[in-house]
Amino acid sequence: MTAGPALMREARAEAPPQAGRGKALIAYVGAFTTPERRGHGGGVNVYRVDPNSGAWSHEQLLEVDNPSFLTLDRARRFLYSAHADLEEVSSYAIDRQNGRIAALNRRSCGGKNPVSLAIDPTGRWIVVANYASGSVGVLPIEKGGALGPLNDLVSLPGKPGTDCKEQASSHPHDIVFDPSGRFIAAPDKGLDRVFVFRLDPASGKLAPNDPAFVATRAGDGPRHIAFHPQKEFAYVINELSSSVTTYRFDAKRGGLQPIQILPSVPASFTGDNTGAEIAVAPSGRVVYASNRGHDSIAVFAVDPRAGTLTPVDWALTRAKSPRFFCLDPSAEILYAANADEGYSPQPNTDVITSFRIDRAKGTLTPTGQVIKTNSPCAIVFAGV
């Protein structure tokens, strides 16, 4: 494809000065590529992020189908992607000199439409949430970063939710290890449950926790989960009800107890909306959640004792459908990936917009930087 140079020019032209971050970063951007998703992202785009200006310059486009979710190993030597609407996950080697990637291999993940990946603390296993098939798979990570054949596969049991279209069957949409690495949480949008598993690091086999899940309200459609980095709390963005649930997390037994539910949109918003992404700031003082419809990043203050949330602000993304967002490694900038899945391309989508984070309050201020890149739906960072 020939999109790379154009992307490079636009990113450099539109990036405003930002605070220095010490060393250059490499940003890997996953995208939808197939007609079924009306995607046109081309594959994995690789950008160099200037440590002084914050400008993004395009380095590489590796053409692969629907690399919709990305994750890195802990040493930042290998990149892994799930392939939306397919039944595979892939591995890539990272050139430590320039950040470019080269494909290693692809493996079956045992189910259709893998949407999330997580690597266990030992670095030996990668766990995959298969959205369309309602299952969670485990693959080994071999020496040299390549993936081995599927090692375990479990189906998620339960009664479908109340939304006949979105909850016709099990739809796990996220897979996340708790901070200790002992438990795995899998929010299931289709069954209105958040499942919890244990992974045996020796065998790579999954076992249901006791209790095996916590039920949400009917029709909530839990999508993504984020654990508090220091305390025993977890936060779930509910896609269908546009709400955020706070859970007390038993770090010894893996149990989740709901203690609060708040809307993810302002009370004054009367339009259609679905929740998408959620993250806790490294400080543990702020939770962020994204809204598709209101097209915003919600900012919630965390009560340091109770773990409950208080709305602080909603930062408009100034682009349509923030499917994904993340904080940069310094936690100074929040990047929102706006991919208007299911619609024809529009002028205010297919962009990554950025916000400077107020360290004291956690509030977001637009930097004015706009990275034009097609169908972005995941971002991860590595240093060079």
mmCIF file of C-alpha atoms in Angstrom:
data_model
loop_
_atom_site.group_PDB
_atom_site.id
_atom_site.type_symbol
_atom_site.label_atom_id
_atom_site.label_comp_id
_atom_site.label_asym_id
_atom_site.label_seq_id
_atom_site.Cartn_x
_atom_site.Cartn_y
_atom_site.Cartn_z
ATOM 1 C CA MET A 1 0.000 0.000 0.000
ATOM 2 C CA THR A 2 1.030 3.614 -0.498
ATOM 3 C CA ALA A 3 -0.608 5.158 2.560
ATOM 4 C CA GLY A 4 2.562 5.390 4.630
ATOM 5 C CA PRO A 5 4.142 8.593 3.270
ATOM 6 C CA ALA A 6 0.844 10.463 3.420
ATOM 7 C CA LEU A 7 0.337 9.396 7.008
ATOM 8 C CA MET A 8 3.847 10.501 7.854
ATOM 9 C CA ARG A 9 3.332 13.969 6.412
ATOM 10 C CA GLU A 10 0.045 14.533 8.227
ATOM 11 C CA ALA A 11 1.321 13.328 11.581
ATOM 12 C CA ARG A 12 4.369 15.590 11.440
ATOM 13 C CA ALA A 13 2.412 18.588 10.235
ATOM 14 C CA GLU A 14 -0.271 18.407 12.910
ATOM 15 C CA ALA A 15 1.755 17.516 15.994
ATOM 16 C CA PRO A 16 2.220 20.433 18.425
ATOM 17 C CA PRO A 17 5.103 20.792 20.869
ATOM 18 C CA GLN A 18 4.861 18.594 23.953
ATOM 19 C CA ALA A 19 6.922 18.009 27.059
ATOM 20 C CA GLY A 20 10.068 15.932 26.653
ATOM 21 C CA ARG A 21 9.780 12.287 27.676
ATOM 22 C CA GLY A 22 13.428 11.262 27.820
ATOM 23 C CA LYS A 23 13.699 8.831 24.920
ATOM 24 C CA ALA A 24 11.983 8.034 21.663
ATOM 25 C CA LEU A 25 8.952 5.780 21.684
ATOM 26 C CA ILE A 26 7.581 3.472 19.045
ATOM 27 C CA ALA A 27 3.801 3.318 18.709
ATOM 28 C CA TYR A 28 2.159 0.258 17.152
ATOM 29 C CA VAL A 29 -1.368 0.847 15.868
ATOM 30 C CA GLY A 30 -3.735 -2.012 15.054
ATOM 31 C CA ALA A 31 -6.577 -1.479 12.598
ATOM 32 C CA PHE A 32 -9.564 -3.012 10.890
ATOM 33 C CA THR A 33 -8.801 -3.865 7.266
ATOM 34 C CA THR A 34 -11.586 -6.022 5.811
ATOM 35 C CA PRO A 35 -14.841 -5.086 4.031
ATOM 36 C CA GLU A 36 -16.891 -6.866 6.704
ATOM 37 C CA ARG A 37 -15.717 -4.233 9.162
ATOM 38 C CA ARG A 38 -15.613 -1.512 6.515
ATOM 39 C CA GLY A 39 -12.028 -1.252 7.599
ATOM 40 C CA HIS A 40 -9.293 0.330 5.541
ATOM 41 C CA GLY A 41 -6.353 0.492 7.930
ATOM 42 C CA GLY A 42 -3.998 -1.713 5.937
ATOM 43 C CA GLY A 43 -2.542 -3.633 8.900
ATOM 44 C CA VAL A 44 -0.161 -2.740 11.736
ATOM 45 C CA ASN A 45 1.167 0.797 11.388
ATOM 46 C CA VAL A 46 4.421 1.646 13.162
ATOM 47 C CA TYR A 47 5.210 5.208 14.245
ATOM 48 C CA ARG A 48 8.204 6.865 15.885
ATOM 49 C CA VAL A 49 7.204 9.330 18.609
ATOM 50 C CA ASP A 50 9.678 12.181 19.054
ATOM 51 C CA PRO A 51 10.666 12.528 22.752
ATOM 52 C CA ASN A 52 10.782 16.328 22.636
ATOM 53 C CA SER A 53 7.980 17.432 20.332
ATOM 54 C CA GLY A 54 5.683 14.409 20.681
ATOM 55 C CA ALA A 55 5.315 14.321 16.886
ATOM 56 C CA TRP A 56 4.464 10.969 15.285
ATOM 57 C CA SER A 57 6.266 9.970 12.088
ATOM 58 C CA HIS A 58 5.253 6.912 10.091
ATOM 59 C CA GLU A 59 7.913 4.196 9.919
ATOM 60 C CA GLN A 60 6.226 1.068 8.583
ATOM 61 C CA LEU A 61 3.014 -0.570 7.444
ATOM 62 C CA LEU A 62 2.935 -4.345 7.828
ATOM 63 C CA GLU A 63 -0.038 -5.579 5.837
ATOM 64 C CA VAL A 64 -2.064 -8.173 7.768
ATOM 65 C CA ASP A 65 -5.814 -8.743 8.139
ATOM 66 C CA ASN A 66 -7.640 -7.016 10.990
ATOM 67 C CA PRO A 67 -4.899 -6.725 13.651
ATOM 68 C CA SER A 68 -7.594 -5.375 15.956
ATOM 69 C CA PHE A 69 -5.918 -5.850 19.336
ATOM 70 C CA LEU A 70 -2.212 -5.742 20.184
ATOM 71 C CA THR A 71 -0.049 -6.619 23.145
ATOM 72 C CA LEU A 72 3.689 -6.708 23.875
ATOM 73 C CA ASP A 73 5.790 -9.124 25.877
ATOM 74 C CA ARG A 74 7.279 -7.656 29.026
ATOM 75 C CA ALA A 75 10.724 -7.196 27.493
ATOM 76 C CA ARG A 76 9.179 -5.345 24.519
ATOM 77 C CA ARG A 77 10.922 -7.702 22.089
ATOM 78 C CA PHE A 78 7.796 -9.210 20.533
ATOM 79 C CA LEU A 79 4.408 -7.933 19.418
ATOM 80 C CA TYR A 80 1.255 -10.055 19.275
ATOM 81 C CA SER A 81 -2.021 -9.370 17.486
ATOM 82 C CA ALA A 82 -5.515 -10.816 17.427
ATOM 83 C CA HIS A 83 -7.230 -10.916 14.032
ATOM 84 C CA ALA A 84 -10.845 -9.754 14.189
ATOM 85 C CA ASP A 85 -13.394 -11.979 12.421
ATOM 86 C CA LEU A 86 -10.736 -14.643 11.831
ATOM 87 C CA GLU A 87 -9.607 -17.529 14.063
ATOM 88 C CA GLU A 88 -5.951 -16.660 14.459
ATOM 89 C CA VAL A 89 -3.422 -14.730 16.484
ATOM 90 C CA SER A 90 0.026 -13.681 15.244
ATOM 91 C CA SER A 91 3.498 -12.966 16.566
ATOM 92 C CA TYR A 92 6.063 -10.429 15.349
ATOM 93 C CA ALA A 93 9.705 -9.757 16.176
ATOM 94 C CA ILE A 94 10.642 -6.163 16.994
ATOM 95 C CA ASP A 95 13.874 -4.671 15.687
ATOM 96 C CA ARG A 96 15.298 -2.970 18.770
ATOM 97 C CA GLN A 97 17.216 -0.444 16.652
ATOM 98 C CA ASN A 98 14.307 1.042 14.713
ATOM 99 C CA GLY A 99 11.128 -0.524 16.130
ATOM 100 C CA ARG A 100 10.100 -2.147 12.861
ATOM 101 C CA ILE A 101 8.399 -5.512 13.015
ATOM 102 C CA ALA A 102 8.709 -8.766 11.068
ATOM 103 C CA ALA A 103 6.111 -11.528 11.112
ATOM 104 C CA LEU A 104 7.072 -14.711 12.970
ATOM 105 C CA ASN A 105 4.013 -16.959 12.719
ATOM 106 C CA ARG A 106 0.241 -17.373 13.016
ATOM 107 C CA ARG A 107 -1.660 -19.880 15.098
ATOM 108 C CA SER A 108 -5.283 -20.875 15.563
ATOM 109 C CA CYS A 109 -6.788 -19.476 18.748
ATOM 110 C CA GLY A 110 -9.572 -22.074 18.776
ATOM 111 C CA GLY A 111 -12.431 -19.641 18.177
ATOM 112 C CA LYS A 112 -13.702 -16.930 15.874
ATOM 113 C CA ASN A 113 -13.124 -13.210 16.267
ATOM 114 C CA PRO A 114 -10.398 -13.017 18.923
ATOM 115 C CA VAL A 115 -10.655 -9.583 20.509
ATOM 116 C CA SER A 116 -8.180 -9.429 23.385
ATOM 117 C CA LEU A 117 -4.823 -10.892 24.406
ATOM 118 C CA ALA A 118 -2.930 -11.131 27.701
ATOM 119 C CA ILE A 119 0.457 -12.632 28.575
ATOM 120 C CA ASP A 120 0.935 -14.380 31.925
ATOM 121 C CA PRO A 121 3.631 -13.189 34.381
ATOM 122 C CA THR A 122 6.020 -16.002 33.426
ATOM 123 C CA GLY A 123 5.925 -14.928 29.774
ATOM 124 C CA ARG A 124 5.219 -18.539 28.745
ATOM 125 C CA TRP A 125 1.533 -18.283 27.856
ATOM 126 C CA ILE A 126 -0.776 -15.961 25.934
ATOM 127 C CA VAL A 127 -4.493 -16.016 26.756
ATOM 128 C CA VAL A 128 -7.071 -15.075 24.115
ATOM 129 C CA ALA A 129 -10.745 -14.026 24.355
ATOM 130 C CA ASN A 130 -12.737 -15.350 21.365
ATOM 131 C CA TYR A 131 -15.749 -13.057 21.051
ATOM 132 C CA ALA A 132 -17.883 -14.841 18.441
ATOM 133 C CA SER A 133 -17.276 -18.355 19.758
ATOM 134 C CA GLY A 134 -17.687 -17.592 23.460
ATOM 135 C CA SER A 135 -14.415 -19.161 24.500
ATOM 136 C CA VAL A 136 -11.010 -18.448 26.050
ATOM 137 C CA GLY A 137 -7.899 -20.065 24.593
ATOM 138 C CA VAL A 138 -4.304 -20.473 25.759
ATOM 139 C CA LEU A 139 -1.260 -20.729 23.495
ATOM 140 C CA PRO A 140 2.393 -21.208 24.483
ATOM 141 C CA ILE A 141 4.999 -18.587 23.647
ATOM 142 C CA GLU A 142 8.023 -20.433 22.337
ATOM 143 C CA LYS A 143 11.663 -19.467 22.559
ATOM 144 C CA GLY A 144 12.225 -16.715 20.027
ATOM 145 C CA GLY A 145 8.745 -15.264 20.511
ATOM 146 C CA ALA A 146 6.753 -17.433 18.097
ATOM 147 C CA LEU A 147 3.454 -18.971 19.181
ATOM 148 C CA GLY A 148 2.976 -22.684 19.708
ATOM 149 C CA PRO A 149 -0.202 -24.647 18.950
ATOM 150 C CA LEU A 150 -3.360 -24.137 21.013
ATOM 151 C CA ASN A 151 -2.833 -25.625 24.478
ATOM 152 C CA ASP A 152 -6.231 -25.157 26.143
ATOM 153 C CA LEU A 153 -9.716 -23.934 25.254
ATOM 154 C CA VAL A 154 -12.689 -23.368 27.557
ATOM 155 C CA SER A 155 -16.240 -22.299 26.703
ATOM 156 C CA LEU A 156 -18.091 -19.765 28.840
ATOM 157 C CA PRO A 157 -21.420 -21.068 30.192
ATOM 158 C CA GLY A 158 -24.543 -19.084 30.981
ATOM 159 C CA LYS A 159 -27.872 -17.714 29.827
ATOM 160 C CA PRO A 160 -27.782 -15.033 27.111
ATOM 161 C CA GLY A 161 -28.691 -11.494 28.115
ATOM 162 C CA THR A 162 -31.799 -9.503 27.325
ATOM 163 C CA ASP A 163 -30.577 -7.807 24.132
ATOM 164 C CA CYS A 164 -31.551 -10.234 21.350
ATOM 165 C CA LYS A 165 -29.093 -8.731 18.869
ATOM 166 C CA GLU A 166 -26.018 -8.066 20.996
ATOM 167 C CA GLN A 167 -26.477 -10.834 23.572
ATOM 168 C CA ALA A 168 -27.568 -13.871 21.587
ATOM 169 C CA SER A 169 -24.677 -15.928 22.987
ATOM 170 C CA SER A 170 -21.463 -15.685 24.984
ATOM 171 C CA HIS A 171 -19.238 -12.787 23.868
ATOM 172 C CA PRO A 172 -16.087 -12.388 26.002
ATOM 173 C CA HIS A 173 -14.617 -9.023 25.025
ATOM 174 C CA ASP A 174 -11.552 -8.677 27.234
ATOM 175 C CA ILE A 175 -8.963 -10.797 29.037
ATOM 176 C CA VAL A 176 -6.917 -9.211 31.855
ATOM 177 C CA PHE A 177 -4.607 -10.531 34.577
ATOM 178 C CA ASP A 178 -5.010 -8.990 38.018
ATOM 179 C CA PRO A 179 -1.939 -7.139 39.394
ATOM 180 C CA SER A 180 -0.653 -10.276 41.144
ATOM 181 C CA GLY A 181 -0.926 -12.343 37.962
ATOM 182 C CA ARG A 182 -2.821 -15.099 39.811
ATOM 183 C CA PHE A 183 -6.267 -14.451 38.348
ATOM 184 C CA ILE A 184 -7.689 -13.707 34.884
ATOM 185 C CA ALA A 185 -10.868 -11.658 34.423
ATOM 186 C CA ALA A 186 -12.992 -12.006 31.288
ATOM 187 C CA PRO A 187 -16.012 -9.689 30.952
ATOM 188 C CA ASP A 188 -18.676 -11.436 28.847
ATOM 189 C CA LYS A 189 -20.872 -8.941 27.033
ATOM 190 C CA GLY A 190 -23.305 -11.627 25.878
ATOM 191 C CA LEU A 191 -23.943 -13.358 29.206
ATOM 192 C CA ASP A 192 -23.840 -10.344 31.561
ATOM 193 C CA ARG A 193 -21.074 -11.992 33.560
ATOM 194 C CA VAL A 194 -17.483 -11.279 34.475
ATOM 195 C CA PHE A 195 -15.696 -14.633 34.578
ATOM 196 C CA VAL A 196 -12.597 -15.273 36.683
ATOM 197 C CA PHE A 197 -10.024 -17.986 35.944
ATOM 198 C CA ARG A 198 -6.741 -19.260 37.278
ATOM 199 C CA LEU A 199 -3.950 -20.279 34.910
ATOM 200 C CA ASP A 200 -1.574 -23.070 35.895
ATOM 201 C CA PRO A 201 1.835 -21.678 34.824
ATOM 202 C CA ALA A 202 3.318 -25.167 34.518
ATOM 203 C CA SER A 203 0.657 -26.775 32.312
ATOM 204 C CA GLY A 204 -0.940 -23.728 30.703
ATOM 205 C CA LYS A 205 -4.396 -25.011 31.650
ATOM 206 C CA LEU A 206 -7.273 -22.786 32.751
ATOM 207 C CA ALA A 207 -9.422 -23.534 35.795
ATOM 208 C CA PRO A 208 -12.557 -21.627 36.851
ATOM 209 C CA ASN A 209 -12.159 -19.645 40.021
ATOM 210 C CA ASP A 210 -14.447 -20.191 43.012
ATOM 211 C CA PRO A 211 -16.694 -18.286 42.515
ATOM 212 C CA ALA A 212 -16.384 -18.683 38.746
ATOM 213 C CA PHE A 213 -18.068 -15.383 37.854
ATOM 214 C CA VAL A 214 -19.981 -12.367 39.083
ATOM 215 C CA ALA A 215 -23.263 -11.458 37.377
ATOM 216 C CA THR A 216 -23.948 -7.900 36.241
ATOM 217 C CA ARG A 217 -27.312 -6.212 35.887
ATOM 218 C CA ALA A 218 -29.458 -7.607 33.072
ATOM 219 C CA GLY A 219 -28.529 -5.987 29.775
ATOM 220 C CA ASP A 220 -25.373 -4.259 31.027
ATOM 221 C CA GLY A 221 -23.117 -5.997 28.508
ATOM 222 C CA PRO A 222 -19.794 -5.829 30.417
ATOM 223 C CA ARG A 223 -17.025 -5.121 27.892
ATOM 224 C CA HIS A 224 -13.634 -4.258 29.429
ATOM 225 C CA ILE A 225 -12.096 -4.386 32.900
ATOM 226 C CA ALA A 226 -9.240 -2.503 34.582
ATOM 227 C CA PHE A 227 -7.720 -3.299 37.983
ATOM 228 C CA HIS A 228 -6.566 -0.680 40.448
ATOM 229 C CA PRO A 229 -2.732 -0.803 40.443
ATOM 230 C CA GLN A 230 -2.317 -0.609 44.232
ATOM 231 C CA LYS A 231 -5.617 -1.445 45.923
ATOM 232 C CA GLU A 232 -8.209 -4.212 45.790
ATOM 233 C CA PHE A 233 -10.668 -2.682 43.328
ATOM 234 C CA ALA A 234 -11.594 -3.265 39.708
ATOM 235 C CA TYR A 235 -13.643 -1.248 37.229
ATOM 236 C CA VAL A 236 -15.778 -2.490 34.334
ATOM 237 C CA ILE A 237 -17.165 -0.485 31.419
ATOM 238 C CA ASN A 238 -20.592 -1.816 30.477
ATOM 239 C CA GLU A 239 -21.042 -1.418 26.735
ATOM 240 C CA LEU A 240 -24.814 -1.725 26.402
ATOM 241 C CA SER A 241 -25.934 0.255 29.455
ATOM 242 C CA SER A 242 -23.237 2.950 29.136
ATOM 243 C CA SER A 243 -22.209 2.563 32.758
ATOM 244 C CA VAL A 244 -19.164 1.859 34.918
ATOM 245 C CA THR A 245 -19.278 -0.685 37.750
ATOM 246 C CA THR A 246 -16.864 -0.544 40.667
ATOM 247 C CA TYR A 247 -15.981 -3.907 42.223
ATOM 248 C CA ARG A 248 -14.238 -4.779 45.424
ATOM 249 C CA PHE A 249 -11.662 -7.390 44.432
ATOM 250 C CA ASP A 250 -10.574 -10.165 46.773
ATOM 251 C CA ALA A 251 -6.906 -10.464 45.825
ATOM 252 C CA LYS A 252 -6.537 -13.708 47.782
ATOM 253 C CA ARG A 253 -9.552 -15.570 46.401
ATOM 254 C CA GLY A 254 -10.264 -13.759 43.137
ATOM 255 C CA GLY A 255 -13.823 -12.742 44.008
ATOM 256 C CA LEU A 256 -15.514 -9.617 42.631
ATOM 257 C CA GLN A 257 -18.197 -7.772 44.615
ATOM 258 C CA PRO A 258 -20.052 -4.870 42.953
ATOM 259 C CA ILE A 259 -20.235 -1.791 45.161
ATOM 260 C CA GLN A 260 -21.218 1.033 42.779
ATOM 261 C CA ILE A 261 -22.623 1.701 39.298
ATOM 262 C CA LEU A 262 -22.443 5.084 37.586
ATOM 263 C CA PRO A 263 -23.437 6.280 34.092
ATOM 264 C CA SER A 264 -20.478 6.708 31.757
ATOM 265 C CA VAL A 265 -22.149 9.711 30.066
ATOM 266 C CA PRO A 266 -23.410 13.015 31.485
ATOM 267 C CA ALA A 267 -27.011 13.137 32.742
ATOM 268 C CA SER A 268 -27.724 15.807 30.137
ATOM 269 C CA PHE A 269 -26.840 13.516 27.202
ATOM 270 C CA THR A 270 -29.965 12.042 25.583
ATOM 271 C CA GLY A 271 -28.500 10.372 22.488
ATOM 272 C CA ASP A 272 -27.470 6.796 21.760
ATOM 273 C CA ASN A 273 -24.199 5.589 23.243
ATOM 274 C CA THR A 274 -22.143 2.495 23.902
ATOM 275 C CA GLY A 275 -19.248 2.187 26.339
ATOM 276 C CA ALA A 276 -15.895 1.002 24.955
ATOM 277 C CA GLU A 277 -12.616 1.268 26.887
ATOM 278 C CA ILE A 278 -11.616 1.741 30.532
ATOM 279 C CA ALA A 279 -8.279 2.396 32.260
ATOM 280 C CA VAL A 280 -6.950 3.331 35.680
ATOM 281 C CA ALA A 281 -4.184 5.927 35.895
ATOM 282 C CA PRO A 282 -0.883 4.570 37.308
ATOM 283 C CA SER A 283 -1.413 6.836 40.332
ATOM 284 C CA GLY A 284 -4.675 5.008 41.090
ATOM 285 C CA ARG A 285 -6.425 8.337 41.619
ATOM 286 C CA VAL A 286 -8.344 8.486 38.315
ATOM 287 C CA VAL A 287 -10.387 6.155 36.113
ATOM 288 C CA TYR A 288 -10.996 6.937 32.437
ATOM 289 C CA ALA A 289 -13.773 5.482 30.253
ATOM 290 C CA SER A 290 -14.656 6.073 26.596
ATOM 291 C CA ASN A 291 -18.081 6.675 25.083
ATOM 292 C CA ARG A 292 -19.098 6.000 21.480
ATOM 293 C CA GLY A 293 -22.038 8.271 20.669
ATOM 294 C CA HIS A 294 -21.269 10.981 23.178
ATOM 295 C CA ASP A 295 -17.741 10.633 21.740
ATOM 296 C CA SER A 296 -15.896 11.447 24.894
ATOM 297 C CA ILE A 297 -13.478 10.262 27.538
ATOM 298 C CA ALA A 298 -15.112 10.282 30.965
ATOM 299 C CA VAL A 299 -12.894 11.244 33.902
ATOM 300 C CA PHE A 300 -13.728 9.809 37.347
ATOM 301 C CA ALA A 301 -11.966 10.550 40.637
ATOM 302 C CA VAL A 302 -11.272 7.479 42.801
ATOM 303 C CA ASP A 303 -12.070 7.583 46.515
ATOM 304 C CA PRO A 304 -8.766 6.387 48.042
ATOM 305 C CA ARG A 305 -10.488 4.362 50.768
ATOM 306 C CA ALA A 306 -13.774 3.148 49.311
ATOM 307 C CA GLY A 307 -12.564 2.814 45.702
ATOM 308 C CA THR A 308 -15.806 4.367 44.461
ATOM 309 C CA LEU A 309 -15.940 6.904 41.660
ATOM 310 C CA THR A 310 -17.071 10.509 41.328
ATOM 311 C CA PRO A 311 -17.524 12.094 37.869
ATOM 312 C CA VAL A 312 -15.095 14.935 37.266
ATOM 313 C CA ASP A 313 -15.365 15.753 33.562
ATOM 314 C CA TRP A 314 -16.067 14.497 30.046
ATOM 315 C CA ALA A 315 -13.432 15.400 27.447
ATOM 316 C CA LEU A 316 -14.892 15.393 23.937
ATOM 317 C CA THR A 317 -12.641 13.483 21.547
ATOM 318 C CA ARG A 318 -13.560 15.803 18.658
ATOM 319 C CA ALA A 319 -13.780 12.689 16.490
ATOM 320 C CA LYS A 320 -16.314 9.919 16.085
ATOM 321 C CA SER A 321 -16.368 6.691 18.087
ATOM 322 C CA PRO A 322 -13.366 6.405 20.473
ATOM 323 C CA ARG A 323 -13.228 2.614 20.409
ATOM 324 C CA PHE A 324 -9.896 2.523 22.238
ATOM 325 C CA PHE A 325 -7.654 4.803 24.276
ATOM 326 C CA CYS A 326 -4.481 4.442 26.288
ATOM 327 C CA LEU A 327 -2.003 6.480 28.290
ATOM 328 C CA ASP A 328 1.540 6.885 27.060
ATOM 329 C CA PRO A 329 4.271 5.290 29.254
ATOM 330 C CA SER A 330 4.906 8.557 31.086
ATOM 331 C CA ALA A 331 1.162 8.942 31.859
ATOM 332 C CA GLU A 332 1.370 12.500 30.517
ATOM 333 C CA ILE A 333 -0.674 12.018 27.327
ATOM 334 C CA LEU A 334 -3.884 10.103 26.653
ATOM 335 C CA TYR A 335 -4.365 8.913 23.061
ATOM 336 C CA ALA A 336 -7.874 8.145 21.776
ATOM 337 C CA ALA A 337 -8.204 5.894 18.711
ATOM 338 C CA ASN A 338 -11.367 6.855 16.855
ATOM 339 C CA ALA A 339 -12.524 4.042 14.556
ATOM 340 C CA ASP A 340 -16.104 4.396 13.396
ATOM 341 C CA GLU A 341 -16.737 0.671 12.912
ATOM 342 C CA GLY A 342 -19.730 -0.196 10.779
ATOM 343 C CA TYR A 343 -20.072 3.172 9.064
ATOM 344 C CA SER A 344 -18.667 4.721 5.924
ATOM 345 C CA PRO A 345 -15.525 6.809 6.517
ATOM 346 C CA GLN A 346 -16.294 10.325 7.703
ATOM 347 C CA PRO A 347 -14.105 13.421 8.042
ATOM 348 C CA ASN A 348 -14.161 13.257 11.845
ATOM 349 C CA THR A 349 -13.066 9.670 12.241
ATOM 350 C CA ASP A 350 -9.988 7.602 11.277
ATOM 351 C CA VAL A 351 -7.851 9.684 13.609
ATOM 352 C CA ILE A 352 -5.970 9.414 16.866
ATOM 353 C CA THR A 353 -6.508 12.475 19.045
ATOM 354 C CA SER A 354 -4.445 13.311 22.116
ATOM 355 C CA PHE A 355 -4.950 14.984 25.487
ATOM 356 C CA ARG A 356 -2.532 16.297 28.071
ATOM 357 C CA ILE A 357 -3.222 14.849 31.510
ATOM 358 C CA ASP A 358 -3.334 17.146 34.534
ATOM 359 C CA ARG A 359 -1.250 15.234 37.071
ATOM 360 C CA ALA A 360 -3.107 16.658 40.064
ATOM 361 C CA LYS A 361 -6.694 16.308 38.886
ATOM 362 C CA GLY A 362 -6.422 13.800 36.051
ATOM 363 C CA THR A 363 -8.436 16.062 33.769
ATOM 364 C CA LEU A 364 -7.770 16.106 30.032
ATOM 365 C CA THR A 365 -6.878 19.039 27.777
ATOM 366 C CA PRO A 366 -6.706 18.567 23.984
ATOM 367 C CA THR A 367 -3.166 19.022 22.675
ATOM 368 C CA GLY A 368 -4.397 19.822 19.169
ATOM 369 C CA GLN A 369 -2.368 16.900 17.828
ATOM 370 C CA VAL A 370 -4.249 14.747 15.303
ATOM 371 C CA ILE A 371 -2.673 11.622 13.813
ATOM 372 C CA LYS A 372 -4.490 10.653 10.639
ATOM 373 C CA THR A 373 -4.500 6.860 10.361
ATOM 374 C CA ASN A 374 -7.193 4.601 8.978
ATOM 375 C CA SER A 375 -9.497 2.517 11.211
ATOM 376 C CA PRO A 376 -7.326 2.652 14.364
ATOM 377 C CA CYS A 377 -8.516 0.312 17.113
ATOM 378 C CA ALA A 378 -5.480 -0.431 19.333
ATOM 379 C CA ILE A 379 -2.235 1.296 20.374
ATOM 380 C CA VAL A 380 0.768 -0.053 22.311
ATOM 381 C CA PHE A 381 4.116 1.617 23.007
ATOM 382 C CA ALA A 382 7.693 0.397 23.148
ATOM 383 C CA GLY A 383 10.951 2.268 23.649
ATOM 384 C CA VAL A 384 13.940 2.248 21.298
#
